[in-house]
Short mmCIF file of C-alpha atoms and ligand atoms in Angstrom, two decimals:
data_model
loop_
_atom_site.label_atom_id
_atom_site.label_comp_id
_atom_site.label_asym_id
_atom_site.label_seq_id
_atom_site.Cartn_x
_atom_site.Cartn_y
_atom_site.Cartn_z
CA MET A 1 20.55 -21.66 -1.31
CA ALA A 2 22.90 -19.33 0.54
CA GLY A 3 24.95 -20.30 3.60
CA THR A 4 23.24 -19.38 6.85
CA LYS A 5 26.19 -18.06 8.87
CA THR A 6 25.93 -14.34 8.42
CA LEU A 7 22.32 -14.17 7.37
CA LEU A 8 19.59 -12.43 9.31
CA MET A 9 17.22 -15.19 10.44
CA LEU A 10 13.59 -14.24 11.05
CA GLU A 11 11.14 -16.19 13.18
CA ASN A 12 7.37 -16.29 13.33
CA TYR A 13 5.71 -14.47 16.20
CA ILE A 14 2.86 -16.54 17.58
CA GLY A 15 1.19 -16.29 20.97
CA GLY A 16 3.78 -13.76 22.13
CA LYS A 17 6.73 -16.04 21.31
CA PHE A 18 9.31 -16.10 18.56
CA LEU A 19 9.18 -19.54 16.97
CA PRO A 20 11.53 -21.05 14.38
CA CYS A 21 10.13 -22.71 11.28
CA ASN A 22 10.96 -26.01 9.57
CA SER A 23 11.91 -24.35 6.32
CA TYR A 24 13.05 -20.91 5.15
CA ILE A 25 13.05 -18.73 2.04
CA ASP A 26 15.97 -16.59 0.90
CA SER A 27 15.40 -12.86 0.99
CA TYR A 28 17.47 -10.58 -1.24
CA ASP A 29 19.03 -7.17 -0.76
CA PRO A 30 17.62 -5.37 -3.84
CA SER A 31 20.60 -3.04 -4.01
CA THR A 32 23.13 -5.85 -4.53
CA GLY A 33 21.12 -8.92 -5.53
CA ASP A 34 22.70 -10.85 -2.62
CA VAL A 35 20.79 -13.04 -0.18
CA TYR A 36 21.03 -11.40 3.23
CA CYS A 37 18.11 -12.75 5.20
CA ARG A 38 16.06 -15.91 5.62
CA VAL A 39 12.32 -15.76 6.11
CA PRO A 40 10.19 -18.57 7.60
CA ASP A 41 8.39 -20.54 4.91
CA SER A 42 5.29 -21.07 7.03
CA GLY A 43 2.26 -23.09 6.05
CA LYS A 44 -0.90 -24.62 7.49
CA GLU A 45 0.75 -25.75 10.72
CA GLU A 46 1.89 -22.24 11.64
CA VAL A 47 -1.48 -20.75 10.72
CA GLU A 48 -3.17 -23.34 12.95
CA ALA A 49 -0.89 -22.35 15.86
CA ALA A 50 -1.56 -18.66 15.22
CA VAL A 51 -5.33 -19.26 15.11
CA GLU A 52 -5.14 -21.04 18.47
CA ALA A 53 -3.20 -18.15 19.99
CA ALA A 54 -5.50 -15.51 18.48
CA ARG A 55 -8.59 -17.42 19.60
CA ALA A 56 -7.28 -17.66 23.18
CA ALA A 57 -6.42 -13.95 23.30
CA PHE A 58 -9.71 -12.72 21.87
CA PRO A 59 -11.98 -12.81 24.96
CA GLY A 60 -9.56 -10.79 27.10
CA TRP A 61 -8.58 -8.27 24.44
CA SER A 62 -12.08 -7.67 23.12
CA ALA A 63 -13.38 -7.15 26.67
CA ARG A 64 -10.96 -4.27 27.30
CA SER A 65 -12.35 -0.78 26.94
CA PRO A 66 -11.41 1.28 23.86
CA GLN A 67 -9.45 3.54 26.25
CA GLU A 68 -7.34 0.63 27.49
CA ARG A 69 -6.65 -0.60 23.98
CA SER A 70 -5.88 2.95 22.91
CA GLN A 71 -3.17 3.23 25.57
CA VAL A 72 -1.48 0.09 24.26
CA LEU A 73 -1.52 1.46 20.71
CA HIS A 74 -0.04 4.74 21.91
CA ARG A 75 2.77 2.90 23.70
CA LEU A 76 3.52 0.89 20.58
CA ALA A 77 3.60 4.09 18.52
CA ASP A 78 6.08 5.60 20.98
CA LEU A 79 8.33 2.54 20.84
CA LEU A 80 8.28 2.50 17.05
CA GLU A 81 9.14 6.17 17.05
CA GLN A 82 12.08 5.59 19.37
CA ALA A 83 13.32 2.94 16.93
CA LEU A 84 12.66 5.11 13.86
CA GLU A 85 16.22 5.26 12.57
CA GLU A 86 16.85 1.55 13.02
CA LEU A 87 13.55 0.68 11.34
CA ALA A 88 14.20 3.10 8.48
CA GLN A 89 17.63 1.58 7.83
CA ALA A 90 16.11 -1.89 7.84
CA GLU A 91 13.20 -0.93 5.56
CA SER A 92 15.52 0.73 3.08
CA LYS A 93 17.85 -2.29 2.95
CA ASP A 94 15.02 -4.82 2.71
CA GLN A 95 12.88 -3.01 0.14
CA GLY A 96 15.42 -1.04 -1.88
CA LYS A 97 13.77 2.32 -1.20
CA THR A 98 15.87 5.32 -0.31
CA ILE A 99 16.78 5.86 3.29
CA THR A 100 15.30 9.34 3.00
CA LEU A 101 11.88 7.99 2.04
CA ALA A 102 11.99 5.34 4.77
CA ARG A 103 12.92 8.02 7.33
CA THR A 104 10.44 10.64 6.23
CA MET A 105 7.51 8.58 5.01
CA ASP A 106 7.42 4.85 5.77
CA ILE A 107 8.32 4.75 9.43
CA PRO A 108 6.72 8.05 10.51
CA ARG A 109 3.49 6.92 8.85
CA SER A 110 3.71 3.54 10.62
CA VAL A 111 3.95 5.42 13.92
CA GLN A 112 1.09 7.67 12.87
CA ASN A 113 -1.09 4.67 11.97
CA PHE A 114 -1.03 3.49 15.60
CA ARG A 115 -1.50 6.99 17.02
CA PHE A 116 -4.31 7.73 14.61
CA PHE A 117 -6.36 4.62 15.39
CA ALA A 118 -5.53 4.92 19.11
CA SER A 119 -7.33 8.23 18.93
CA SER A 120 -10.10 7.51 16.43
CA ILE A 121 -11.30 4.41 18.32
CA LEU A 122 -12.35 6.73 21.14
CA HIS A 123 -14.72 8.75 19.00
CA HIS A 124 -17.13 6.36 17.32
CA THR A 125 -20.82 6.60 18.10
CA SER A 126 -23.67 4.24 17.36
CA GLU A 127 -27.07 4.96 15.80
CA CYS A 128 -30.43 5.22 17.48
CA THR A 129 -33.91 5.75 15.98
CA GLN A 130 -37.33 6.08 17.59
CA MET A 131 -40.57 4.44 16.43
CA ASP A 132 -42.99 6.03 18.90
CA HIS A 133 -46.14 4.81 17.15
CA MET A 134 -44.98 1.23 17.81
CA GLY A 135 -43.55 2.05 21.25
CA CYS A 136 -40.08 1.10 20.05
CA LEU A 137 -36.58 2.38 20.21
CA HIS A 138 -33.91 0.93 17.92
CA TYR A 139 -30.17 1.25 18.32
CA THR A 140 -27.01 -0.31 17.00
CA VAL A 141 -24.05 -1.81 18.82
CA ARG A 142 -20.74 -2.81 17.33
CA ALA A 143 -18.44 -5.61 18.42
CA PRO A 144 -15.10 -6.86 17.11
CA VAL A 145 -15.49 -9.64 14.58
CA GLY A 146 -12.87 -12.09 15.88
CA ILE A 147 -9.61 -13.11 14.24
CA ALA A 148 -8.62 -10.83 11.36
CA GLY A 149 -6.35 -12.09 8.58
CA LEU A 150 -4.14 -9.29 7.26
CA ILE A 151 -2.06 -9.67 4.09
CA SER A 152 0.23 -6.88 3.00
CA PRO A 153 2.54 -6.21 0.03
CA TRP A 154 6.22 -5.38 -0.39
CA ASN A 155 6.12 -1.78 -1.59
CA LEU A 156 5.37 0.01 1.71
CA PRO A 157 6.04 -2.86 4.10
CA LEU A 158 5.58 -1.54 7.65
CA TYR A 159 3.40 1.39 6.52
CA LEU A 160 0.72 -0.84 5.01
CA LEU A 161 0.98 -3.61 7.59
CA THR A 162 0.40 -1.18 10.46
CA TRP A 163 -2.43 0.49 8.51
CA LYS A 164 -4.23 -2.85 8.93
CA ILE A 165 -3.02 -4.03 12.36
CA ALA A 166 -3.79 -0.73 14.12
CA PRO A 167 -7.53 -0.46 13.30
CA ALA A 168 -8.04 -4.21 13.69
CA ILE A 169 -6.70 -4.40 17.24
CA ALA A 170 -8.03 -0.97 18.22
CA ALA A 171 -11.50 -2.35 17.51
CA GLY A 172 -10.83 -5.35 19.76
CA ASN A 173 -9.98 -8.06 17.23
CA THR A 174 -6.96 -10.30 17.43
CA VAL A 175 -4.93 -10.63 14.25
CA ILE A 176 -2.83 -12.94 12.15
CA ALA A 177 -0.75 -10.89 9.77
CA LYS A 178 1.25 -12.07 6.79
CA PRO A 179 3.69 -9.53 5.38
CA SER A 180 5.17 -10.01 1.93
CA GLU A 181 7.86 -12.69 1.86
CA LEU A 182 10.01 -10.16 -0.02
CA THR A 183 9.97 -7.60 2.80
CA SER A 184 9.45 -9.19 6.20
CA VAL A 185 12.19 -7.62 8.31
CA THR A 186 10.48 -4.55 9.81
CA ALA A 187 7.39 -6.59 10.75
CA TRP A 188 9.68 -8.96 12.66
CA MET A 189 11.41 -5.99 14.31
CA MET A 190 8.05 -4.60 15.38
CA CYS A 191 7.20 -7.94 17.05
CA LYS A 192 10.10 -7.32 19.44
CA LEU A 193 8.29 -4.22 20.72
CA LEU A 194 4.85 -5.71 21.23
CA GLU A 195 5.34 -7.14 24.70
CA LYS A 196 6.92 -3.92 26.01
CA ALA A 197 4.00 -1.95 24.57
CA GLY A 198 1.62 -4.14 26.56
CA VAL A 199 0.12 -6.08 23.64
CA PRO A 200 -1.00 -9.34 25.28
CA PRO A 201 0.30 -12.61 23.78
CA GLY A 202 -1.85 -13.79 20.88
CA VAL A 203 -3.35 -10.39 20.05
CA VAL A 204 -0.87 -9.83 17.21
CA ASN A 205 0.54 -12.92 15.52
CA ILE A 206 2.80 -12.71 12.50
CA VAL A 207 3.35 -15.65 10.19
CA PHE A 208 5.94 -15.20 7.49
CA GLY A 209 6.08 -16.91 4.13
CA THR A 210 4.71 -17.04 0.62
CA GLY A 211 1.22 -16.29 -0.64
CA PRO A 212 0.44 -19.72 -2.06
CA ARG A 213 1.50 -21.52 1.16
CA VAL A 214 0.86 -19.46 4.27
CA GLY A 215 -1.32 -16.79 2.62
CA GLU A 216 -3.77 -19.35 1.28
CA ALA A 217 -3.76 -21.30 4.57
CA LEU A 218 -4.78 -18.08 6.33
CA VAL A 219 -7.41 -17.11 3.79
CA SER A 220 -8.92 -20.62 3.79
CA HIS A 221 -9.03 -21.01 7.55
CA PRO A 222 -12.65 -21.26 8.71
CA GLU A 223 -11.94 -19.44 11.99
CA VAL A 224 -10.63 -16.31 10.26
CA PRO A 225 -13.83 -14.52 9.23
CA LEU A 226 -12.32 -11.41 7.66
CA ILE A 227 -9.41 -10.72 5.37
CA SER A 228 -7.87 -7.34 4.66
CA PHE A 229 -5.57 -7.50 1.65
CA THR A 230 -3.42 -5.02 -0.22
CA GLY A 231 -1.68 -6.21 -3.36
CA SER A 232 -2.30 -7.24 -6.92
CA GLN A 233 -5.59 -7.88 -8.67
CA PRO A 234 -4.86 -11.54 -9.61
CA THR A 235 -4.08 -12.35 -5.96
CA ALA A 236 -7.28 -10.58 -4.91
CA GLU A 237 -9.20 -12.84 -7.30
CA ARG A 238 -7.63 -15.92 -5.72
CA ILE A 239 -8.41 -14.64 -2.22
CA THR A 240 -12.01 -13.98 -3.23
CA LEU A 241 -12.32 -17.50 -4.59
CA LEU A 242 -10.86 -19.13 -1.47
CA SER A 243 -12.98 -17.00 0.87
CA ALA A 244 -16.24 -17.63 -0.98
CA PRO A 245 -17.10 -20.98 0.66
CA HIS A 246 -16.84 -19.27 4.06
CA CYS A 247 -18.58 -16.03 2.99
CA LYS A 248 -15.69 -14.02 4.48
CA ARG A 249 -15.71 -10.29 4.77
CA LEU A 250 -13.11 -8.85 2.40
CA SER A 251 -11.33 -5.54 2.08
CA LEU A 252 -9.26 -5.45 -1.10
CA GLU A 253 -6.90 -2.58 -1.89
CA LEU A 254 -5.52 -3.24 -5.34
CA GLY A 255 -3.61 -1.64 -8.16
CA GLY A 256 -4.04 1.47 -10.25
CA LYS A 257 -3.31 2.97 -13.65
CA ASN A 258 -3.48 6.46 -12.36
CA PRO A 259 -3.93 9.46 -14.65
CA ALA A 260 -2.58 12.96 -14.10
CA ILE A 261 -4.61 15.48 -16.10
CA ILE A 262 -2.79 18.71 -16.75
CA PHE A 263 -4.81 21.61 -18.15
CA GLU A 264 -3.28 24.61 -19.91
CA ASP A 265 -3.97 26.86 -16.89
CA ALA A 266 -2.04 24.61 -14.48
CA ASN A 267 0.67 26.09 -12.32
CA LEU A 268 3.60 24.25 -13.91
CA GLU A 269 6.03 25.42 -11.22
CA GLU A 270 4.15 23.20 -8.79
CA CYS A 271 2.78 20.64 -11.20
CA ILE A 272 6.09 19.50 -12.71
CA PRO A 273 8.02 18.59 -9.55
CA THR A 274 4.91 17.01 -8.03
CA THR A 275 4.23 14.97 -11.15
CA VAL A 276 7.85 13.77 -11.25
CA ARG A 277 7.39 12.69 -7.63
CA SER A 278 3.99 11.11 -8.23
CA SER A 279 5.46 9.13 -11.14
CA PHE A 280 8.72 7.98 -9.58
CA ALA A 281 8.47 8.08 -5.77
CA ASN A 282 9.43 4.75 -4.22
CA GLN A 283 10.63 3.66 -7.71
CA GLY A 284 7.04 4.05 -8.95
CA GLU A 285 6.11 1.19 -6.61
CA ILE A 286 3.11 2.81 -4.94
CA CYS A 287 -0.38 1.93 -6.08
CA LEU A 288 -1.10 5.68 -6.15
CA CYS A 289 1.73 6.57 -8.54
CA THR A 290 0.94 8.39 -11.76
CA SER A 291 1.55 6.36 -14.91
CA ARG A 292 -0.48 8.21 -17.57
CA ILE A 293 0.06 11.94 -17.93
CA PHE A 294 -2.49 13.73 -20.13
CA VAL A 295 -1.35 17.24 -21.06
CA GLN A 296 -3.49 19.82 -22.87
CA LYS A 297 -2.14 20.35 -26.40
CA SER A 298 -1.38 24.08 -26.05
CA ILE A 299 1.20 23.40 -23.29
CA TYR A 300 2.27 19.90 -24.34
CA SER A 301 5.73 20.81 -25.76
CA GLU A 302 6.60 23.11 -22.90
CA PHE A 303 5.41 20.58 -20.30
CA LEU A 304 7.32 17.72 -21.91
CA LYS A 305 10.56 19.69 -22.11
CA ARG A 306 10.37 20.80 -18.48
CA PHE A 307 9.15 17.42 -17.24
CA LEU A 308 12.08 15.67 -18.95
CA GLU A 309 14.57 18.13 -17.47
CA ALA A 310 13.13 17.52 -14.00
CA THR A 311 13.07 13.73 -14.46
CA LYS A 312 16.75 13.72 -15.41
CA LEU A 313 17.52 15.36 -12.07
CA TRP A 314 15.73 12.56 -10.22
CA LYS A 315 18.81 10.78 -8.98
CA VAL A 316 18.99 6.98 -8.90
CA GLY A 317 21.40 5.88 -6.21
CA ILE A 318 22.08 3.21 -3.65
CA PRO A 319 19.32 3.18 -1.02
CA SER A 320 21.64 4.35 1.78
CA ASP A 321 22.63 7.50 -0.19
CA PRO A 322 20.68 10.35 1.44
CA SER A 323 20.87 12.39 -1.78
CA ALA A 324 19.20 9.68 -3.91
CA SER A 325 15.61 10.21 -5.06
CA MET A 326 15.16 6.63 -6.15
CA GLY A 327 16.70 3.32 -5.02
CA ALA A 328 16.41 -0.23 -6.34
CA LEU A 329 13.31 -2.07 -7.50
CA ILE A 330 12.07 -4.90 -5.31
CA SER A 331 13.30 -7.97 -7.21
CA LYS A 332 14.99 -9.22 -10.33
CA ALA A 333 11.69 -10.65 -11.60
CA HIS A 334 9.96 -7.32 -11.05
CA LEU A 335 12.76 -5.37 -12.76
CA GLU A 336 12.47 -7.67 -15.76
CA LYS A 337 8.70 -7.25 -15.84
CA VAL A 338 9.00 -3.45 -15.77
CA ARG A 339 11.65 -3.51 -18.50
CA SER A 340 9.46 -5.76 -20.64
CA TYR A 341 6.83 -3.01 -20.80
CA ILE A 342 9.39 -0.57 -22.17
CA LYS A 343 10.46 -3.11 -24.77
CA LYS A 344 6.84 -3.58 -25.82
CA ALA A 345 6.29 0.17 -26.07
CA ARG A 346 9.39 0.53 -28.24
CA ALA A 347 8.24 -2.31 -30.50
CA GLU A 348 4.89 -0.54 -30.90
CA GLY A 349 6.66 2.58 -32.16
CA ALA A 350 6.50 4.66 -28.99
CA GLN A 351 9.38 6.96 -28.13
CA ILE A 352 11.43 6.42 -24.98
CA LEU A 353 12.60 9.94 -24.18
CA CYS A 354 14.79 9.20 -21.20
CA GLY A 355 15.73 6.40 -18.85
CA GLU A 356 15.81 2.69 -19.62
CA GLY A 357 17.79 1.93 -22.77
CA VAL A 358 18.46 5.63 -23.44
CA ASP A 359 20.62 6.94 -20.60
CA LYS A 360 23.39 5.28 -18.69
CA LEU A 361 23.00 4.24 -15.12
CA SER A 362 26.06 4.77 -12.96
CA LEU A 363 26.41 2.51 -9.92
CA PRO A 364 29.25 1.49 -7.60
CA PRO A 365 30.80 -1.91 -8.51
CA ARG A 366 29.24 -3.55 -5.43
CA ASN A 367 25.77 -2.64 -6.69
CA GLN A 368 26.08 -3.83 -10.27
CA GLY A 369 23.89 -6.85 -9.46
CA GLY A 370 21.20 -4.66 -7.87
CA TYR A 371 17.76 -4.14 -9.38
CA PHE A 372 18.15 -0.53 -10.48
CA MET A 373 16.70 1.31 -13.44
CA LEU A 374 16.39 4.94 -14.44
CA PRO A 375 13.11 6.85 -14.38
CA THR A 376 11.68 6.40 -17.84
CA VAL A 377 9.40 8.67 -19.84
CA ILE A 378 7.46 7.32 -22.83
CA THR A 379 5.59 9.32 -25.42
CA ASP A 380 3.93 8.87 -28.82
CA ILE A 381 2.07 5.94 -27.36
CA LYS A 382 -1.50 4.83 -28.08
CA ASP A 383 -4.12 4.63 -25.30
CA GLU A 384 -4.60 0.94 -26.26
CA SER A 385 -0.95 0.05 -25.59
CA SER A 386 -0.33 -2.24 -22.60
CA CYS A 387 1.85 0.52 -21.10
CA MET A 388 -1.24 2.74 -21.02
CA LYS A 389 -3.60 0.04 -19.78
CA GLU A 390 -1.78 -2.24 -17.35
CA GLU A 391 -0.27 -1.55 -13.96
CA ILE A 392 3.52 -1.48 -14.43
CA PHE A 393 4.35 -0.60 -10.80
CA GLY A 394 7.76 0.78 -11.70
CA PRO A 395 9.47 4.07 -12.60
CA VAL A 396 7.77 4.41 -15.98
CA THR A 397 5.33 7.08 -17.03
CA CYS A 398 3.65 7.89 -20.36
CA VAL A 399 2.97 11.46 -21.50
CA VAL A 400 0.27 12.09 -24.11
CA PRO A 401 -1.58 15.20 -25.39
CA PHE A 402 -5.31 15.91 -25.23
CA ASP A 403 -7.65 18.60 -26.65
CA SER A 404 -10.77 18.93 -24.54
CA GLU A 405 -12.06 18.33 -21.03
CA GLU A 406 -14.68 15.88 -22.23
CA GLU A 407 -12.13 13.90 -24.26
CA VAL A 408 -9.61 13.61 -21.44
CA ILE A 409 -12.19 12.42 -18.90
CA LYS A 410 -13.23 9.67 -21.31
CA ARG A 411 -9.64 8.61 -21.93
CA ALA A 412 -8.67 8.75 -18.25
CA ASN A 413 -11.64 6.51 -17.43
CA SER A 414 -10.88 4.02 -20.21
CA VAL A 415 -8.90 1.53 -18.09
CA LYS A 416 -10.09 -1.25 -15.79
CA TYR A 417 -8.59 0.44 -12.72
CA GLY A 418 -9.97 3.39 -10.75
CA LEU A 419 -7.73 4.21 -7.82
CA ALA A 420 -6.13 7.66 -7.80
CA ALA A 421 -6.17 10.57 -10.24
CA THR A 422 -4.59 14.00 -10.14
CA VAL A 423 -6.02 17.08 -11.83
CA TRP A 424 -4.00 20.24 -12.40
CA SER A 425 -5.83 23.48 -13.19
CA SER A 426 -6.31 26.92 -11.67
CA ASN A 427 -9.98 26.93 -12.68
CA VAL A 428 -11.89 25.93 -9.55
CA GLY A 429 -15.07 25.08 -11.44
CA ARG A 430 -13.20 22.79 -13.80
CA VAL A 431 -11.36 21.09 -10.97
CA HIS A 432 -14.64 20.19 -9.23
CA ARG A 433 -16.32 19.15 -12.48
CA VAL A 434 -13.50 16.88 -13.62
CA ALA A 435 -12.92 15.39 -10.17
CA LYS A 436 -16.57 14.41 -10.01
CA LYS A 437 -16.55 12.71 -13.41
CA LEU A 438 -13.37 10.68 -12.93
CA GLN A 439 -13.87 7.02 -12.08
CA SER A 440 -11.42 7.05 -9.25
CA GLY A 441 -11.67 6.41 -5.52
CA LEU A 442 -9.26 9.28 -4.84
CA VAL A 443 -8.74 12.51 -6.75
CA TRP A 444 -5.96 14.91 -5.80
CA THR A 445 -6.23 18.33 -7.40
CA ASN A 446 -3.13 20.53 -7.67
CA CYS A 447 -1.31 18.13 -5.33
CA TRP A 448 -0.56 14.44 -4.78
CA LEU A 449 -0.63 12.04 -1.85
CA ILE A 450 -1.82 14.42 0.79
CA ARG A 451 -3.53 11.95 3.08
CA GLU A 452 -6.40 12.62 5.45
CA LEU A 453 -6.60 9.34 7.36
CA ASN A 454 -10.14 10.05 8.57
CA LEU A 455 -11.61 9.86 5.08
CA PRO A 456 -12.26 6.79 2.90
CA PHE A 457 -9.26 5.39 1.06
CA GLY A 458 -9.71 2.83 -1.72
CA GLY A 459 -10.44 2.23 -5.35
CA MET A 460 -13.27 1.76 -7.83
CA LYS A 461 -13.58 -0.90 -10.53
CA SER A 462 -10.65 -3.38 -10.46
CA SER A 463 -8.79 -1.23 -7.94
CA GLY A 464 -10.56 -2.80 -5.04
CA VAL A 465 -13.48 -3.52 -2.82
CA GLY A 466 -14.20 -1.49 0.30
CA ARG A 467 -12.57 1.52 1.88
CA GLU A 468 -10.14 2.09 4.73
CA GLY A 469 -9.98 5.09 7.07
CA ALA A 470 -11.24 6.02 10.53
CA LYS A 471 -14.93 5.16 10.09
CA ASP A 472 -14.51 2.71 7.21
CA SER A 473 -11.87 0.59 8.95
CA TYR A 474 -13.91 0.63 12.15
CA GLU A 475 -16.96 -0.61 10.27
CA PHE A 476 -14.92 -3.27 8.48
CA PHE A 477 -13.33 -4.58 11.65
CA THR A 478 -16.56 -4.66 13.67
CA GLU A 479 -19.87 -6.48 13.38
CA VAL A 480 -22.97 -4.34 13.75
CA LYS A 481 -26.12 -5.45 15.51
CA THR A 482 -29.49 -3.64 15.55
CA ILE A 483 -31.41 -3.95 18.81
CA THR A 484 -35.09 -3.08 19.15
CA ILE A 485 -36.53 -2.24 22.56
CA LYS A 486 -40.31 -2.24 22.91
CA HIS A 487 -41.27 -0.07 25.82
N1 NAI K 501 -0.80 -2.16 -3.51
C1 NAI K 501 -0.70 -2.52 -4.74
O1 NAI K 501 -1.41 -2.05 -5.53
C2 NAI K 501 0.30 -3.51 -5.10
C3 NAI K 501 0.30 -3.99 -6.36
N2 NAI K 501 1.18 -4.92 -6.73
C4 NAI K 501 1.12 -5.36 -8.10
O2 NAI K 501 1.20 -6.76 -8.11
C5 NAI K 501 2.27 -7.17 -8.91
C6 NAI K 501 2.83 -8.43 -8.34
O3 NAI K 501 3.40 -8.21 -7.07
P1 NAI K 501 3.25 -9.34 -5.99
O4 NAI K 501 4.19 -9.20 -4.90
O5 NAI K 501 3.29 -10.65 -6.71
O6 NAI K 501 1.80 -9.02 -5.40
P2 NAI K 501 0.87 -10.00 -4.67
O7 NAI K 501 -0.50 -9.51 -4.77
O8 NAI K 501 1.13 -11.38 -5.12
O9 NAI K 501 1.39 -9.92 -3.16
C7 NAI K 501 0.80 -9.18 -2.13
C8 NAI K 501 0.68 -10.05 -0.88
O10 NAI K 501 -0.19 -11.13 -1.14
C9 NAI K 501 0.42 -12.37 -0.82
N3 NAI K 501 -0.10 -13.41 -1.69
C10 NAI K 501 0.32 -13.75 -2.93
N4 NAI K 501 -0.41 -14.78 -3.40
C11 NAI K 501 -1.32 -15.08 -2.44
C12 NAI K 501 -2.35 -16.05 -2.35
N5 NAI K 501 -2.58 -16.91 -3.33
N6 NAI K 501 -3.10 -16.09 -1.22
C13 NAI K 501 -2.88 -15.23 -0.22
N7 NAI K 501 -1.90 -14.28 -0.26
C14 NAI K 501 -1.14 -14.21 -1.35
C15 NAI K 501 1.89 -12.08 -1.00
O11 NAI K 501 2.67 -13.04 -0.34
C16 NAI K 501 1.98 -10.70 -0.43
O12 NAI K 501 2.03 -10.76 0.98
C17 NAI K 501 3.21 -5.98 -8.92
O13 NAI K 501 4.01 -5.98 -10.03
C18 NAI K 501 2.24 -4.85 -8.92
O14 NAI K 501 1.81 -4.60 -10.21
C19 NAI K 501 2.09 -5.41 -5.84
C20 NAI K 501 2.15 -4.97 -4.56
C21 NAI K 501 1.26 -3.94 -4.10
N1 LIG K 502 -2.03 0.89 -0.66
C1 LIG K 502 -0.95 1.57 -1.09
C2 LIG K 502 -0.66 2.80 -0.64
C3 LIG K 502 -1.39 3.46 0.39
C4 LIG K 502 -1.01 4.65 0.84
C5 LIG K 502 -1.68 5.32 1.94
O1 LIG K 502 -2.54 4.74 2.60
O2 LIG K 502 -1.32 6.45 2.19
C6 LIG K 502 -0.05 0.85 -2.03
O3 LIG K 502 0.85 1.45 -2.59
O4 LIG K 502 -0.25 -0.35 -2.19
#
């Protein structure tokens, strides 16, 4: 355990108060491998306190009008925006991502999440049907469910946490959120803004700590009727199991093994830089990242040559370097896991064309213990290989050739995941046809990660259960009732 003198010490935020914890976990700076922060190691006791606070806050918060709640969300968005630079610096240090990505994507999107749901909550309508022959009118009303349990991962820390908190409180719920123990700092910083934004005590409670301790205490608590989770599939299975005795409502956003399908008529000028980005953005640690690139045979050699050239320009640097395209991976354990996939691929006879084990990484002496690796491109690999089947969640992508449309759809669909696919072609008919046949909750054609927050976001098959977005999140975070009036 590290000495505590110079370390950043986080506290839980419960009932509008910062509260210390009995025990703490070390949190590492991924760019150096040094402990720099200590995170509360909360458990059942803290969840109990948070439930009490959330329960007490619920009647007042849920009774406010959507307009009143919307104003609070707008104020919070403004305060986050004012603190953008400070939050971006903190996110980059805590997660290992580049400062540029934190400044241009993570924190702006966190701000947008509050603004978006502050607006969308004002525009929902309910349903009404007539049954004149029975002299009846039927209509629906929606009400917040109660205390929402929100569990978020380490890859897009504030971005994904706010994507859950914003719709939950906009709809009138109170929440208990548990960020990843690996990246808790920006959630704690946001807590400092809640009172000023006008969020009443107990509406947003944040308990820090590990999944098995505080995560499970939250999921198992009988007074938390709904859980929204983003993370890995094995954890989702555990959450499902623990929620089953209480019949909880679950939203599960899980992993992907996302294909990019590149047809011979693709615009390679646009396709290549976008596919480099979709493979390696945020060190490949986004569930939407491309990890299987299928290229039509007639352009395979040209694509591979140009893709490799572009990948080699994707600069790995320390997170604070504004010219870096990629920073450090989240943890030593994760770096080792990602490297193990490359080892396996090599042992199976695949070719590693660039990156890990091929090129040399150059880092300042202070960062030699950081969790860095180069973007890695694998080829000559079989569809059955674990690199082509399992989520690696790192800067590794496989490039393989295909012949026909029918063949590539079958191969793209041949994994257990179904989250996000990209299709590159200038043939509009083909683009529609292929998009429709892919088993994927999201299909981007001739682009990647252009988000329309109104529309459903989520995966098929093992990539998840449920959807998030304006209407979908509203429906998840509210209980619907059908009322019949006989007149
Ligand atoms: N969005 C995604 O698709 C993500 C996928 N992953 C995948 O998962 C792999 C493992 O990463 P992890 O950090 O271990 O993901 P994870 O699924 O274990 O962690 C996500 C969140 O769940 C919590 N958690 C863990 N165990 C829990 C439990 N038993 N009950 C309640 N909450 C629990 C964690 O503390 C964290 O807040 C990655 O290598 C990657 O492949 C990881 C993060 C995000
Ligand atoms: N859920 C994830 C990304 C979501 C992105 C978005 O909503 O735009 C993930 O990487 O886990």
